[in-house]
PDB file of C-alpha atoms in Angstrom:
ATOM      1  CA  UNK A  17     -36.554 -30.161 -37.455  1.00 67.00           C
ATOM      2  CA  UNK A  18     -37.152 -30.565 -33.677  1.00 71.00           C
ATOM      3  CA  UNK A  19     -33.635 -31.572 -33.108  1.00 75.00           C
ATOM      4  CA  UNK A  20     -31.827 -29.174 -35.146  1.00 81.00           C
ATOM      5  CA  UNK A  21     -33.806 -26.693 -33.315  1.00 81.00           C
ATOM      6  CA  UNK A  22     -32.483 -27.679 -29.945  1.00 83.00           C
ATOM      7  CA  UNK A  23     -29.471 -27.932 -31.070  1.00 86.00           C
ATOM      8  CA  UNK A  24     -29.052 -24.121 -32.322  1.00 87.00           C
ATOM      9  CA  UNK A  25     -30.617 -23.179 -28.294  1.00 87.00           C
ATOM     10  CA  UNK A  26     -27.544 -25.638 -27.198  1.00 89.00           C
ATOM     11  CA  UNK A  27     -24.903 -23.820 -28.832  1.00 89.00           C
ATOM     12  CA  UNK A  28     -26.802 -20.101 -28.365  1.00 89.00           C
ATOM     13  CA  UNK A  29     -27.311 -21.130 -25.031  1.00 89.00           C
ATOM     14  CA  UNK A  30     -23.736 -22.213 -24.662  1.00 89.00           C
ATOM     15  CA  UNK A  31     -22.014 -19.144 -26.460  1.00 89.00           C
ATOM     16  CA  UNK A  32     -23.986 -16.420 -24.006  1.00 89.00           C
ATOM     17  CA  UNK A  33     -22.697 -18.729 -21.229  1.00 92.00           C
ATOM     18  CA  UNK A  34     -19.195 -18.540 -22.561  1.00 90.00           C
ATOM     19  CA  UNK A  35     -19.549 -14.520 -23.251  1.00 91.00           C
ATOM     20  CA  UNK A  36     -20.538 -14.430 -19.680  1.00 90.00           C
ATOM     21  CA  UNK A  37     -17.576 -16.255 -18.059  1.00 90.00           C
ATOM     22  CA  UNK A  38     -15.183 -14.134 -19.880  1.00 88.00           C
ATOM     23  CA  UNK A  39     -17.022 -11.235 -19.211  1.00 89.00           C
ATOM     24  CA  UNK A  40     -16.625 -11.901 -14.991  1.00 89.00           C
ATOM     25  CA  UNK A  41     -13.136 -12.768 -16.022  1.00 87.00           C
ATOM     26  CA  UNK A  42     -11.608  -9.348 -17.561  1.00 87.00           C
ATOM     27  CA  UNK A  43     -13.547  -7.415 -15.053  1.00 87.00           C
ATOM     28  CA  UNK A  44     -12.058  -9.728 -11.964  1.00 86.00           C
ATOM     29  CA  UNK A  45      -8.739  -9.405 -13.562  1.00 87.00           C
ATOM     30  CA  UNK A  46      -9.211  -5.158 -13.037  1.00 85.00           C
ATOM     31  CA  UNK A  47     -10.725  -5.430  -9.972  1.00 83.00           C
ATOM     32  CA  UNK A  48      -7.501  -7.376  -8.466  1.00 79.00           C
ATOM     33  CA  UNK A  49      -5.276  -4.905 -10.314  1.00 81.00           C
ATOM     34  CA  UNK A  50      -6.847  -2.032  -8.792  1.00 84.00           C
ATOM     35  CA  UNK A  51      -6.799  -3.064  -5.320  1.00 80.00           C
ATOM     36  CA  UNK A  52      -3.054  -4.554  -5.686  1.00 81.00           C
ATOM     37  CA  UNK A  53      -2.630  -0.664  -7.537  1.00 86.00           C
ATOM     38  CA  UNK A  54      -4.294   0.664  -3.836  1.00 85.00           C
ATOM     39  CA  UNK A  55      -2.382  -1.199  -1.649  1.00 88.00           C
ATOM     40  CA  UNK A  56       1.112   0.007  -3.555  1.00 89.00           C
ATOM     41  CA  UNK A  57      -0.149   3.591  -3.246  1.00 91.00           C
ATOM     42  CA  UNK A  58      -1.173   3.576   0.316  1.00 91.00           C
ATOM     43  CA  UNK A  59       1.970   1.945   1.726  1.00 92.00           C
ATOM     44  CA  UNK A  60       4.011   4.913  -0.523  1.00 93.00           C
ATOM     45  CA  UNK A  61       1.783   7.319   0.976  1.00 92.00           C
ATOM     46  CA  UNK A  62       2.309   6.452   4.311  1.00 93.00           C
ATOM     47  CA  UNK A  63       5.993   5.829   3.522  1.00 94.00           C
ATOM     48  CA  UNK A  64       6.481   9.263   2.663  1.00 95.00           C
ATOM     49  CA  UNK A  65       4.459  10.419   5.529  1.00 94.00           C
ATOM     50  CA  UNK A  66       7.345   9.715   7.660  1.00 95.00           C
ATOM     51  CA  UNK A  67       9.816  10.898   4.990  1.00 95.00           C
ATOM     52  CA  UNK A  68       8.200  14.090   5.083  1.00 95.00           C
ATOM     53  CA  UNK A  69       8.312  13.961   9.023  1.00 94.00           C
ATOM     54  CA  UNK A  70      11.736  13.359   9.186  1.00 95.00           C
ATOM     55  CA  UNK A  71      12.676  16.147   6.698  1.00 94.00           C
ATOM     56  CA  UNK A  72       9.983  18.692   8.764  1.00 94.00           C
ATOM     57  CA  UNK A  73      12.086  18.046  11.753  1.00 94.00           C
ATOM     58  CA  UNK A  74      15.591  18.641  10.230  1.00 92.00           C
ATOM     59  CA  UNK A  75      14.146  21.913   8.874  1.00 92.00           C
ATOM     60  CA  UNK A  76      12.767  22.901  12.397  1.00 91.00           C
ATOM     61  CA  UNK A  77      14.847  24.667  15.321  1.00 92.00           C
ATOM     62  CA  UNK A  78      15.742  23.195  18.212  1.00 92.00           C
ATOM     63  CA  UNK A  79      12.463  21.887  20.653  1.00 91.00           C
ATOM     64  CA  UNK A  80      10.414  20.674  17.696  1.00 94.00           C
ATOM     65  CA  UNK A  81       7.945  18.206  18.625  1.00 95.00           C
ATOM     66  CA  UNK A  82       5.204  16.384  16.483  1.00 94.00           C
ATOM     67  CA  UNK A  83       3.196  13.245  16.793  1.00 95.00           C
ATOM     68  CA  UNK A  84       2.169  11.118  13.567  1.00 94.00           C
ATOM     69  CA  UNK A  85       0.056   8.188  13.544  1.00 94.00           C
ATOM     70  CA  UNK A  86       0.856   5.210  10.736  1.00 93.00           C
ATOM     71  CA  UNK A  87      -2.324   2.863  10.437  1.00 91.00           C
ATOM     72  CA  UNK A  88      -2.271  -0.402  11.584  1.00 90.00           C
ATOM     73  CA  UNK A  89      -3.228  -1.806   8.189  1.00 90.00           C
ATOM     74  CA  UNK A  90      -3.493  -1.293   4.661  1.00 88.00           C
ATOM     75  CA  UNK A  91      -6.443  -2.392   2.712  1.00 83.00           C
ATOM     76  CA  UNK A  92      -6.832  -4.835   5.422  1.00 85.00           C
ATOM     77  CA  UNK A  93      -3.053  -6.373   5.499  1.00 88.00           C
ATOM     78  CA  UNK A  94      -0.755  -5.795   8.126  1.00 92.00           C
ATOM     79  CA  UNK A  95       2.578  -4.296   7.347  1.00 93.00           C
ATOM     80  CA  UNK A  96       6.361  -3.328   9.055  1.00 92.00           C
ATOM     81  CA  UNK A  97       7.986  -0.003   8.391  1.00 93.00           C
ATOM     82  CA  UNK A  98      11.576   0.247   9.506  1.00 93.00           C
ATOM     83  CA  UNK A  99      14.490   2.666   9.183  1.00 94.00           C
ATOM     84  CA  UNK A 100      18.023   1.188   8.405  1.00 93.00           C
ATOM     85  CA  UNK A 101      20.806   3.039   6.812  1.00 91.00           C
ATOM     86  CA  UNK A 102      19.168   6.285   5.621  1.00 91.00           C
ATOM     87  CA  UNK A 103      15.700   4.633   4.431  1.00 95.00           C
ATOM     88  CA  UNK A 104      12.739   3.530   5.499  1.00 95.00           C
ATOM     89  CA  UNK A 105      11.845   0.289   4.243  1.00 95.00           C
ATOM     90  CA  UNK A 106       8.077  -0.932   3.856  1.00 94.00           C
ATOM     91  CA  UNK A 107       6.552  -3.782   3.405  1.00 93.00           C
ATOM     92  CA  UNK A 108       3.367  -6.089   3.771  1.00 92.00           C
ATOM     93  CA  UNK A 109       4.191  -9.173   5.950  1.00 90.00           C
ATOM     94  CA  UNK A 110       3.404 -11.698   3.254  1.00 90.00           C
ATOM     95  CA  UNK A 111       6.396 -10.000   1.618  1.00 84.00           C
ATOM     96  CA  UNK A 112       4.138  -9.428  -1.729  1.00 87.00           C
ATOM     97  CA  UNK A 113       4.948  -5.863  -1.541  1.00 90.00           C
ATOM     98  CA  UNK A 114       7.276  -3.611  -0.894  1.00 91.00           C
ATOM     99  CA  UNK A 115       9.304  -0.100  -1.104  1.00 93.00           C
ATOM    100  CA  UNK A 116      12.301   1.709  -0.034  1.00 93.00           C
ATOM    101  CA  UNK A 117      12.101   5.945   0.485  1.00 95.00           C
ATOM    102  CA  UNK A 118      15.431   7.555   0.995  1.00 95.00           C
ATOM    103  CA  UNK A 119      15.200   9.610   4.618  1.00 94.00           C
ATOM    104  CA  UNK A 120      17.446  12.182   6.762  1.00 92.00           C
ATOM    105  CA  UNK A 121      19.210  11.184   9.369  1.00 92.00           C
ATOM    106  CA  UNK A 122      17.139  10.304  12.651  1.00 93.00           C
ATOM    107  CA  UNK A 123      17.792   8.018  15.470  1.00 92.00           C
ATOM    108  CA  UNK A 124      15.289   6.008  16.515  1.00 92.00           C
ATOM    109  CA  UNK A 125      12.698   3.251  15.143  1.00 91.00           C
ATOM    110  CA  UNK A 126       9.306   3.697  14.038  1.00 93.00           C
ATOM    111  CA  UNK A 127       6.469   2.029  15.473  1.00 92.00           C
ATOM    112  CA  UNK A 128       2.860   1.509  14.193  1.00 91.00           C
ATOM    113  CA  UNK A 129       0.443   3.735  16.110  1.00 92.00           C
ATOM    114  CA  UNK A 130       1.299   6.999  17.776  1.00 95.00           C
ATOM    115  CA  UNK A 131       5.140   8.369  16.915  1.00 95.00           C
ATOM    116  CA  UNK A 132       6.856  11.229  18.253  1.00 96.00           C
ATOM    117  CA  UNK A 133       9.438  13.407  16.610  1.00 95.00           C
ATOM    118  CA  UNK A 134      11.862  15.753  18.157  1.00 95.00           C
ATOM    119  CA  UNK A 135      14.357  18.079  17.219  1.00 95.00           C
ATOM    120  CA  UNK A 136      16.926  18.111  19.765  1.00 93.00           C
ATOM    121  CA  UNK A 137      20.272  19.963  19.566  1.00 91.00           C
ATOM    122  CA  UNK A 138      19.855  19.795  15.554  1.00 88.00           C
ATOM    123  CA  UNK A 139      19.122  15.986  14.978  1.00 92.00           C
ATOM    124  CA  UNK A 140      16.287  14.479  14.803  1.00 93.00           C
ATOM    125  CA  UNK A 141      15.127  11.737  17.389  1.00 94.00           C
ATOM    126  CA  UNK A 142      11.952   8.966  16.749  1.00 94.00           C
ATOM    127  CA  UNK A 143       9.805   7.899  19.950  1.00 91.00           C
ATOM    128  CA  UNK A 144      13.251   8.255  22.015  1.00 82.00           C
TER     129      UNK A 144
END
């Protein structure tokens, strides 16, 4: 009786173990999709941050002058914006992820920190 005893705690014992396990499985599994979710959203933000920059200055008259600020990191991982072509390309520099956002014409490169826009004879011109 002893024995068949201990063996029903083993296996009760042994299934809440198992329950547990999975449990801290399914909600690790959300917990990385969320933050791989965040990371997405905050380089489009920031992607069409400049878009919208770019388009502001086109719209603007002649001596239009802003300064934006792009983060040096997202959720903790560094990451390269560039503009080639009509689009600004983003990207994290483990090359896990990354987006193109059509823009207007501008001349110039982007940097990470401080960037200055300017409207100047009807184009626009980045930190030139």
């Amino acid at each position: 009786m002893k024995g068949q005893s201990a063996l029903e705690f083993m296996l009760l014992v042994g299934f809440v173990m198992f329950m547990f396990v999975a449990l801290y499985g399914v909600l690790n599994m959300q917990l990385s999709d969320r933050a791989q979710q965040g990371i997405y959203e905050s380089l489009l933000d920031r992607s069409q941050v400049v878009q919208e920059e770019i388009a502001l200055a086109h719209a603007s008259e002649d001596g239009y002058r802003r300064v934006f600020t792009l983060d040096a990191e997202v959720y903790g991982q560094p990451y390269n914006m560039t503009i080639v072509d009509g689009f600004v390309y983003t990207r994290t520099l483990d090359d896990i992820y990354a987006l193109s956002l059509p823009v207007m014409n501008v001349t110039g490169q982007l940097i990470i920190g401080a960037n200055v826009i300017e409207t100047i004879d009807g184009d626009a011109y980045l930190n030139s």
